[in-house]
Short mmCIF file of C-alpha atoms and ligand atoms in Angstrom, two decimals:
data_model
loop_
_atom_site.label_atom_id
_atom_site.label_comp_id
_atom_site.label_asym_id
_atom_site.label_seq_id
_atom_site.Cartn_x
_atom_site.Cartn_y
_atom_site.Cartn_z
CA MET A 1 -1.83 -100.93 65.89
CA PRO A 2 -4.95 -102.21 63.62
CA ILE A 3 -7.96 -103.29 65.60
CA ARG A 4 -8.11 -106.74 65.40
CA GLN A 5 -11.31 -107.07 66.62
CA LEU A 6 -14.23 -104.86 67.69
CA SER A 7 -16.95 -106.11 69.47
CA ALA A 8 -20.14 -103.57 70.50
CA ARG A 9 -23.66 -103.86 71.93
CA GLY A 10 -26.14 -101.24 73.58
CA VAL A 11 -24.52 -99.10 70.72
CA ARG A 12 -27.79 -97.45 68.80
CA ASN A 13 -29.57 -99.39 66.88
CA LEU A 14 -26.46 -101.79 66.50
CA ALA A 15 -27.61 -105.74 66.88
CA PRO A 16 -24.43 -107.17 69.20
CA LEU A 17 -21.69 -107.10 67.11
CA VAL A 18 -18.45 -108.82 66.44
CA LEU A 19 -16.36 -107.40 63.32
CA LEU A 20 -12.79 -108.69 62.72
CA PRO A 21 -11.64 -105.91 60.34
CA HIS A 22 -8.79 -106.55 57.77
CA PRO A 23 -5.56 -104.87 58.95
CA ARG A 24 -5.79 -102.47 56.18
CA VAL A 25 -8.96 -101.39 54.06
CA ASN A 26 -12.48 -101.62 55.66
CA PHE A 27 -15.44 -100.73 53.61
CA ILE A 28 -18.61 -100.37 55.44
CA TYR A 29 -21.66 -99.61 52.87
CA GLY A 30 -25.37 -99.77 53.54
CA ASN A 31 -28.84 -97.62 53.67
CA ASN A 32 -29.49 -94.57 55.36
CA GLY A 33 -30.22 -95.43 58.99
CA SER A 34 -28.90 -98.84 58.54
CA GLY A 35 -25.89 -98.86 61.16
CA LYS A 36 -22.93 -97.40 59.52
CA THR A 37 -21.42 -93.83 61.52
CA SER A 38 -22.83 -96.14 64.73
CA VAL A 39 -19.72 -98.54 63.85
CA LEU A 40 -17.40 -95.99 63.20
CA GLU A 41 -19.07 -94.37 66.81
CA SER A 42 -17.98 -97.26 68.21
CA VAL A 43 -14.34 -97.38 68.06
CA HIS A 44 -13.56 -93.81 68.67
CA LEU A 45 -15.74 -93.61 71.69
CA LEU A 46 -13.03 -96.38 72.91
CA SER A 47 -10.50 -93.82 71.66
CA SER A 48 -11.28 -90.78 73.28
CA GLY A 49 -14.59 -91.34 75.53
CA LYS A 50 -16.34 -88.88 73.21
CA SER A 51 -18.72 -89.14 69.88
CA PHE A 52 -17.93 -87.23 66.90
CA ARG A 53 -21.44 -86.69 66.42
CA THR A 54 -23.36 -85.77 70.05
CA HIS A 55 -21.45 -84.16 72.72
CA GLN A 56 -24.29 -85.98 75.15
CA LEU A 57 -22.92 -90.04 75.39
CA LYS A 58 -26.73 -90.82 76.52
CA HIS A 59 -27.97 -90.39 73.12
CA ILE A 60 -25.30 -93.46 72.04
CA LEU A 61 -27.00 -96.07 74.45
CA ASN A 62 -29.78 -97.81 72.83
CA ARG A 63 -32.89 -96.75 73.50
CA ASP A 64 -34.38 -100.17 74.49
CA ASP A 65 -31.38 -101.10 76.57
CA ASP A 66 -29.24 -100.13 79.87
CA ARG A 67 -26.32 -100.47 78.73
CA LEU A 68 -23.69 -100.14 76.25
CA GLU A 69 -20.32 -101.78 75.92
CA VAL A 70 -17.60 -101.79 73.47
CA SER A 71 -14.20 -103.71 73.42
CA ILE A 72 -11.46 -103.43 71.16
CA ASP A 73 -8.41 -105.91 70.65
CA LEU A 74 -5.44 -104.48 69.06
CA ALA A 75 -2.79 -106.77 66.90
CA ASP A 76 0.20 -107.71 67.93
CA SER A 77 3.10 -105.50 67.07
CA PRO A 78 5.56 -106.45 64.82
CA ASP A 79 8.09 -107.09 67.17
CA GLY A 80 5.37 -109.97 69.02
CA GLU A 81 4.13 -107.37 71.93
CA PRO A 82 0.86 -108.17 72.57
CA GLY A 83 -2.43 -105.77 71.48
CA ASP A 84 -3.84 -103.80 73.79
CA SER A 85 -7.06 -104.70 74.83
CA LEU A 86 -9.75 -101.78 75.61
CA TYR A 87 -13.09 -101.73 77.17
CA SER A 88 -15.48 -99.07 77.98
CA LEU A 89 -18.94 -100.17 79.93
CA ARG A 90 -21.64 -97.17 80.05
CA LEU A 91 -24.64 -97.51 82.25
CA LYS A 92 -28.04 -95.51 81.37
CA ASN A 93 -27.80 -93.93 84.92
CA GLY A 94 -24.49 -92.62 83.89
CA ASP A 95 -22.06 -94.53 85.55
CA HIS A 96 -19.43 -95.77 83.24
CA LEU A 97 -16.08 -98.17 83.64
CA PHE A 98 -13.06 -98.20 81.59
CA ARG A 99 -10.37 -100.78 81.25
CA LEU A 100 -7.27 -101.27 79.56
CA ASN A 101 -5.84 -104.68 79.09
CA GLY A 102 -8.13 -105.20 82.15
CA SER A 103 -7.27 -102.50 85.03
CA VAL A 104 -8.80 -99.54 85.05
CA LEU A 105 -8.01 -96.89 82.67
CA GLY A 106 -5.70 -94.19 84.52
CA SER A 107 -6.67 -91.37 82.10
CA GLN A 108 -8.38 -90.92 79.12
CA ALA A 109 -4.98 -90.11 77.23
CA ASP A 110 -3.91 -93.18 77.67
CA ALA A 111 -6.51 -94.71 75.44
CA ALA A 112 -6.23 -92.75 73.10
CA THR A 113 -2.32 -93.36 72.54
CA ARG A 114 -2.92 -96.71 72.02
CA LEU A 115 -6.07 -96.69 69.54
CA PRO A 116 -5.24 -93.60 67.99
CA VAL A 117 -8.12 -92.10 65.14
CA LEU A 118 -8.59 -89.78 63.13
CA VAL A 119 -11.93 -89.10 61.81
CA ILE A 120 -13.21 -87.58 58.58
CA GLU A 121 -16.96 -87.28 57.99
CA PRO A 122 -19.54 -85.02 56.69
CA ASN A 123 -19.11 -82.70 59.04
CA THR A 124 -15.36 -82.29 59.24
CA PHE A 125 -15.77 -78.78 57.24
CA LYS A 126 -16.59 -77.16 60.73
CA LEU A 127 -13.08 -77.41 61.53
CA LEU A 128 -12.92 -74.43 59.18
CA SER A 129 -16.22 -72.75 59.97
CA GLY A 130 -16.36 -73.52 63.79
CA SER A 131 -14.71 -71.91 66.61
CA PRO A 132 -10.90 -71.24 67.31
CA GLU A 133 -10.91 -73.80 69.63
CA GLU A 134 -12.04 -76.73 67.32
CA ARG A 135 -8.30 -75.66 65.37
CA ARG A 136 -6.83 -75.68 69.15
CA GLN A 137 -7.84 -78.61 69.47
CA PHE A 138 -7.03 -80.62 65.73
CA MET A 139 -3.40 -78.75 66.91
CA ASP A 140 -2.92 -79.94 70.17
CA TRP A 141 -4.29 -83.68 68.26
CA GLY A 142 -1.12 -83.36 66.54
CA VAL A 143 1.45 -81.89 69.13
CA PHE A 144 -0.10 -84.39 71.97
CA HIS A 145 0.95 -87.85 70.25
CA VAL A 146 4.07 -86.35 69.05
CA GLU A 147 5.25 -85.21 72.07
CA ALA A 148 5.03 -87.38 75.24
CA SER A 149 5.62 -84.81 77.57
CA PHE A 150 3.17 -82.23 76.21
CA ILE A 151 0.04 -83.82 78.20
CA GLU A 152 1.65 -82.99 81.52
CA GLN A 153 2.79 -79.67 80.29
CA TRP A 154 -0.83 -78.78 79.58
CA ARG A 155 -2.08 -79.73 82.81
CA THR A 156 -0.04 -77.56 84.68
CA PHE A 157 -0.79 -74.59 82.52
CA ARG A 158 -4.65 -75.60 82.75
CA SER A 159 -3.85 -75.20 86.42
CA LEU A 160 -1.66 -72.56 86.64
CA LEU A 161 -4.48 -70.34 84.19
CA LYS A 162 -6.81 -71.84 87.07
CA GLN A 163 -5.64 -69.99 89.79
CA ARG A 164 -4.43 -66.60 87.55
CA ASN A 165 -8.12 -66.34 87.03
CA ALA A 166 -9.02 -66.83 90.46
CA VAL A 167 -6.52 -64.14 91.74
CA LEU A 168 -8.00 -61.67 88.97
CA LYS A 169 -11.81 -62.60 89.92
CA GLN A 170 -10.80 -61.22 93.81
CA LYS A 171 -8.56 -58.45 92.52
CA GLU A 172 -5.73 -59.63 94.18
CA LEU A 173 -3.21 -57.43 92.56
CA GLU A 174 -0.32 -58.11 94.81
CA TRP A 175 -0.61 -61.69 93.92
CA LEU A 176 -0.70 -60.69 90.17
CA ASP A 177 2.82 -60.94 89.35
CA VAL A 178 3.86 -63.66 91.41
CA TRP A 179 1.42 -66.01 89.50
CA ASN A 180 2.24 -64.16 86.14
CA GLU A 181 5.84 -65.86 86.40
CA GLY A 182 4.77 -69.39 86.47
CA PHE A 183 2.04 -68.70 84.20
CA ILE A 184 4.24 -67.51 81.26
CA GLU A 185 6.68 -69.75 81.88
CA ALA A 186 4.24 -72.59 81.18
CA ALA A 187 2.59 -70.37 78.52
CA GLU A 188 6.10 -70.28 76.45
CA LYS A 189 6.13 -73.96 77.02
CA ILE A 190 2.92 -74.72 75.12
CA ASP A 191 3.65 -72.91 72.61
CA ASP A 192 7.60 -74.04 71.90
CA TYR A 193 5.86 -77.36 71.29
CA ARG A 194 3.33 -75.80 69.31
CA ARG A 195 5.21 -73.63 66.71
CA ASP A 196 7.70 -76.73 66.89
CA TYR A 197 4.73 -79.49 65.15
CA LEU A 198 3.35 -76.79 63.51
CA GLN A 199 7.16 -76.00 61.61
CA ARG A 200 6.79 -80.21 61.05
CA PHE A 201 3.46 -79.68 59.69
CA LYS A 202 2.60 -77.05 57.30
CA PRO A 203 5.18 -78.78 54.68
CA GLU A 204 3.37 -82.34 55.01
CA PHE A 205 -0.01 -80.53 55.07
CA ASP A 206 1.18 -78.78 51.60
CA ARG A 207 2.52 -81.25 50.01
CA THR A 208 -0.88 -83.47 51.05
CA LEU A 209 -3.20 -80.73 49.72
CA LYS A 210 -1.63 -80.65 46.39
CA LEU A 211 -1.88 -83.97 45.72
CA LEU A 212 -5.78 -84.04 46.69
CA ASP A 213 -5.91 -81.18 44.12
CA PRO A 214 -3.20 -79.21 42.79
CA GLU A 215 -5.73 -76.24 42.04
CA LEU A 216 -6.44 -75.33 45.72
CA GLU A 217 -4.41 -72.62 47.73
CA VAL A 218 -4.23 -72.68 51.25
CA GLY A 219 -2.20 -71.30 53.56
CA LEU A 220 -1.94 -71.81 57.53
CA SER A 221 -1.10 -69.23 59.91
CA TYR A 222 -0.34 -70.33 63.88
CA TYR A 223 -2.24 -67.43 66.06
CA PRO A 224 0.00 -68.01 69.59
CA GLY A 225 -3.11 -66.59 71.75
CA TRP A 226 -1.72 -63.06 72.15
CA GLU A 227 -0.06 -60.49 69.81
CA LYS A 228 2.35 -61.62 67.48
CA ASN A 229 5.83 -61.19 68.24
CA THR A 230 5.18 -59.52 71.46
CA PRO A 231 6.38 -61.18 74.48
CA LEU A 232 3.05 -62.61 76.78
CA ALA A 233 4.90 -60.82 79.49
CA ASP A 234 3.99 -57.73 77.92
CA VAL A 235 0.72 -58.31 76.54
CA LEU A 236 -0.34 -59.15 80.05
CA LYS A 237 1.00 -56.14 81.54
CA LYS A 238 -0.98 -54.22 79.13
CA GLN A 239 -4.18 -55.96 79.80
CA ALA A 240 -3.95 -55.78 83.13
CA GLU A 241 -6.22 -53.65 84.07
CA ARG A 242 -8.68 -54.71 81.81
CA GLU A 243 -8.26 -58.16 82.75
CA LEU A 244 -8.93 -57.44 86.39
CA GLN A 245 -12.12 -55.64 85.19
CA LEU A 246 -13.20 -58.85 83.44
CA GLY A 247 -12.29 -61.42 85.98
CA PHE A 248 -10.37 -63.66 83.43
CA THR A 249 -7.15 -64.17 81.60
CA GLN A 250 -7.75 -63.01 78.26
CA ALA A 251 -4.43 -63.50 76.59
CA GLY A 252 -2.29 -67.08 76.25
CA PRO A 253 -2.34 -70.41 74.75
CA HIS A 254 -5.70 -71.16 75.71
CA ARG A 255 -6.73 -68.91 73.15
CA ALA A 256 -4.08 -70.37 70.74
CA GLU A 257 -5.64 -71.57 67.12
CA ILE A 258 -4.29 -72.22 63.14
CA ARG A 259 -5.98 -69.84 61.06
CA ILE A 260 -6.66 -71.48 57.65
CA LYS A 261 -7.07 -68.79 54.48
CA SER A 262 -7.64 -68.91 51.11
CA ASP A 263 -6.60 -65.81 48.73
CA LYS A 264 -6.25 -64.01 52.46
CA GLN A 265 -9.60 -64.76 52.98
CA ASN A 266 -11.09 -67.14 56.22
CA ALA A 267 -11.39 -70.63 53.50
CA ALA A 268 -14.73 -71.11 55.51
CA ASP A 269 -16.00 -67.85 53.83
CA VAL A 270 -14.46 -68.67 50.08
CA LEU A 271 -14.03 -72.08 49.37
CA SER A 272 -16.87 -74.90 48.28
CA ARG A 273 -18.10 -77.52 50.62
CA GLY A 274 -16.53 -79.93 48.31
CA GLN A 275 -13.32 -77.94 48.29
CA GLN A 276 -13.41 -77.49 52.19
CA LYS A 277 -14.14 -80.95 52.69
CA THR A 278 -10.14 -81.67 51.06
CA VAL A 279 -8.62 -79.16 53.05
CA VAL A 280 -9.82 -80.65 55.98
CA ALA A 281 -9.03 -83.62 54.31
CA ALA A 282 -5.40 -82.67 53.80
CA LEU A 283 -5.27 -81.61 57.51
CA LYS A 284 -6.30 -85.09 59.10
CA LEU A 285 -3.61 -86.77 56.77
CA ALA A 286 -1.04 -84.89 56.83
CA GLN A 287 -1.56 -85.22 60.81
CA GLY A 288 -1.57 -89.26 60.37
CA ILE A 289 1.41 -88.87 58.27
CA LEU A 290 3.45 -86.94 60.92
CA PHE A 291 2.25 -89.57 63.65
CA LYS A 292 3.57 -91.92 61.66
CA GLU A 293 6.54 -90.55 60.86
CA SER A 294 7.02 -89.82 65.51
CA THR A 295 5.54 -93.30 66.41
CA GLY A 296 6.41 -95.35 63.66
CA SER A 297 2.49 -96.60 62.97
CA PRO A 298 -0.06 -95.49 61.55
CA PRO A 299 -3.09 -93.98 63.12
CA ILE A 300 -6.80 -95.80 62.26
CA TYR A 301 -8.74 -93.78 60.14
CA LEU A 302 -12.44 -93.74 60.35
CA VAL A 303 -14.13 -92.09 57.03
CA ASP A 304 -17.43 -91.50 57.61
CA ASP A 305 -19.74 -91.08 53.91
CA LEU A 306 -16.33 -90.82 51.90
CA ALA A 307 -18.12 -89.68 48.75
CA SER A 308 -20.77 -86.90 50.14
CA GLU A 309 -19.24 -83.58 48.61
CA LEU A 310 -16.32 -84.99 47.02
CA ASP A 311 -16.26 -85.95 43.18
CA GLY A 312 -14.50 -89.35 42.02
CA ALA A 313 -11.39 -87.95 41.22
CA HIS A 314 -10.88 -86.57 44.79
CA ARG A 315 -12.53 -89.29 46.31
CA LEU A 316 -9.69 -91.50 44.40
CA ALA A 317 -7.07 -89.21 45.64
CA LEU A 318 -7.65 -89.19 48.84
CA CYS A 319 -8.07 -92.83 49.13
CA GLN A 320 -4.27 -93.32 47.49
CA VAL A 321 -3.04 -90.95 50.34
CA LEU A 322 -4.66 -93.12 52.75
CA GLU A 323 -3.50 -96.56 50.80
CA ASP A 324 0.56 -95.09 50.83
CA LEU A 325 -0.10 -94.31 54.49
CA LYS A 326 -0.48 -98.50 54.94
CA CYS A 327 -3.07 -97.45 58.12
CA GLN A 328 -6.17 -98.92 58.62
CA VAL A 329 -9.06 -97.71 57.74
CA PHE A 330 -13.06 -98.06 58.07
CA ILE A 331 -14.71 -96.18 55.44
CA THR A 332 -18.34 -96.06 54.99
CA SER A 333 -20.91 -95.50 52.13
CA ILE A 334 -24.43 -96.03 50.90
CA GLU A 335 -23.24 -97.86 47.93
CA LYS A 336 -21.08 -100.73 47.38
CA GLY A 337 -19.28 -99.37 44.37
CA GLN A 338 -19.01 -95.46 45.46
CA VAL A 339 -15.71 -96.27 46.76
CA LEU A 340 -15.18 -99.42 45.13
CA ASP A 341 -15.82 -98.32 41.54
CA THR A 342 -13.27 -95.69 41.70
CA TRP A 343 -10.99 -97.72 44.31
CA GLN A 344 -9.45 -101.36 44.29
CA PRO A 345 -7.06 -101.48 47.21
CA ALA A 346 -4.21 -104.18 47.33
CA GLU A 347 -6.24 -105.82 50.18
CA TYR A 348 -9.53 -105.12 51.99
CA LYS A 349 -13.03 -106.46 53.83
CA VAL A 350 -16.16 -105.18 52.63
CA PHE A 351 -19.00 -105.29 55.55
CA HIS A 352 -22.96 -105.26 54.29
CA VAL A 353 -25.05 -103.14 57.34
CA GLU A 354 -28.90 -104.14 57.21
CA GLN A 355 -31.06 -102.89 59.92
CA GLY A 356 -28.04 -102.76 62.67
CA ASN A 357 -26.99 -106.07 61.62
CA VAL A 358 -23.41 -105.64 60.31
CA THR A 359 -22.19 -109.11 57.87
CA GLU A 360 -19.28 -109.61 56.04
CA GLU A 361 -18.92 -110.51 52.91
N1 ATP B 401 -30.05 -94.20 70.59
C1 ATP B 401 -30.60 -95.12 70.35
N2 ATP B 401 -31.54 -96.00 70.07
C2 ATP B 401 -31.71 -96.64 68.98
N3 ATP B 401 -31.14 -96.27 67.84
C3 ATP B 401 -31.01 -95.07 67.36
C4 ATP B 401 -30.07 -94.64 68.67
N4 ATP B 401 -30.22 -93.39 68.05
C5 ATP B 401 -29.89 -93.41 66.76
N5 ATP B 401 -30.27 -94.29 66.16
C6 ATP B 401 -30.97 -95.11 65.17
O1 ATP B 401 -30.00 -95.74 64.49
C7 ATP B 401 -29.73 -95.98 63.43
C8 ATP B 401 -28.69 -96.18 62.34
O2 ATP B 401 -28.26 -95.03 62.18
P1 ATP B 401 -26.49 -94.75 61.86
O3 ATP B 401 -26.10 -92.51 61.87
O4 ATP B 401 -25.29 -95.01 62.13
O5 ATP B 401 -26.87 -94.61 60.54
P2 ATP B 401 -25.99 -94.80 58.98
O6 ATP B 401 -26.21 -95.94 58.41
O7 ATP B 401 -24.80 -93.80 59.37
O8 ATP B 401 -26.77 -93.59 58.01
P3 ATP B 401 -27.00 -92.65 57.33
O9 ATP B 401 -26.50 -93.36 55.49
O10 ATP B 401 -27.77 -91.60 56.76
O11 ATP B 401 -25.64 -91.53 57.35
C9 ATP B 401 -30.81 -94.65 62.44
O12 ATP B 401 -32.11 -95.38 62.43
C10 ATP B 401 -31.26 -93.98 63.99
O13 ATP B 401 -32.28 -93.43 63.49
MG1 MG B 402 -23.84 -92.31 58.78
#
């Protein structure tokens, strides 16, 4: 469901903020350093418990403040179900509290389910050039949101992996076969979830990329985390000696990734920055389209600095896919016209940010 109200205080340079966004398109513009990204960061923080630009949350807390609070009220569902309320409090000493509808949150996954958020920002090209972990997390965001039992399966797998690693470290050879059985079973389930997801995802990605840039040829291939087309049991048997030496598990779904190639080369090595941003946008948009197909409503998009790296035609194409998705979207830019000159959606609100103050126009 879209955000009905966003309140924040203690977030970077932002003055205490109460925002009533439009359920569809929200333009946020302002000079460098005015606080645009910080608005998006507040939303992201409630969804994932993390920032998309720093690993250390202490940097988000305003330098002169000792508490950071963000709360979001979501719109009621079309059948009249009252919208969820999410609230996060972080203190300077690191203590934090998260409430969902007034009760302490069980796990961050619950917040992500209520407030599904996808980000497209200037650093998103790292999804192509960064470590396999980034692409694995991207894929798992999709699997998690379309397959409710994935998270439980993943937790089971993680705990088996930990136990198997302990056995390897202690060189308890006699226990290895015992642990292998459960490990392989859990690994194959994760692999099945991911394969099913990617089978649906690939055609959606191809279609979306064509809309954004008909010239770009990019292929996705799935690497399960071990030798393709070989049973994991055989791989583990073959690698047993080496794994005992190393003391950890080398093959398994914790090593999976999606490989993204253009003309048989890594897309990150051959595509221009703008092309890379377009490919990443297609990945994120396709993910949102599948999400909507599975859950009935679209995720919320945070598009930071839309204009960077993209020319007018590519900006417009991206915005049109967002419009077709009928999602709530927050788009930042430095100048108001950078987006509005190329795209005038049917319904939208404009917010201006000036030295940490956000005002609706
Ligand atoms: N912990 C903090 N406390 C106070 N101010 C901070 C803190 N962290 C960052 N800032 C400042 O907050 C301001 C807002 O940053 P933000 O990244 O949101 O700006 P922006 O509008 O997105 O700018 P740009 O157009 O350059 O991307 C910056 O001036 C930054 O220096
Ligand atoms: Mg910014």
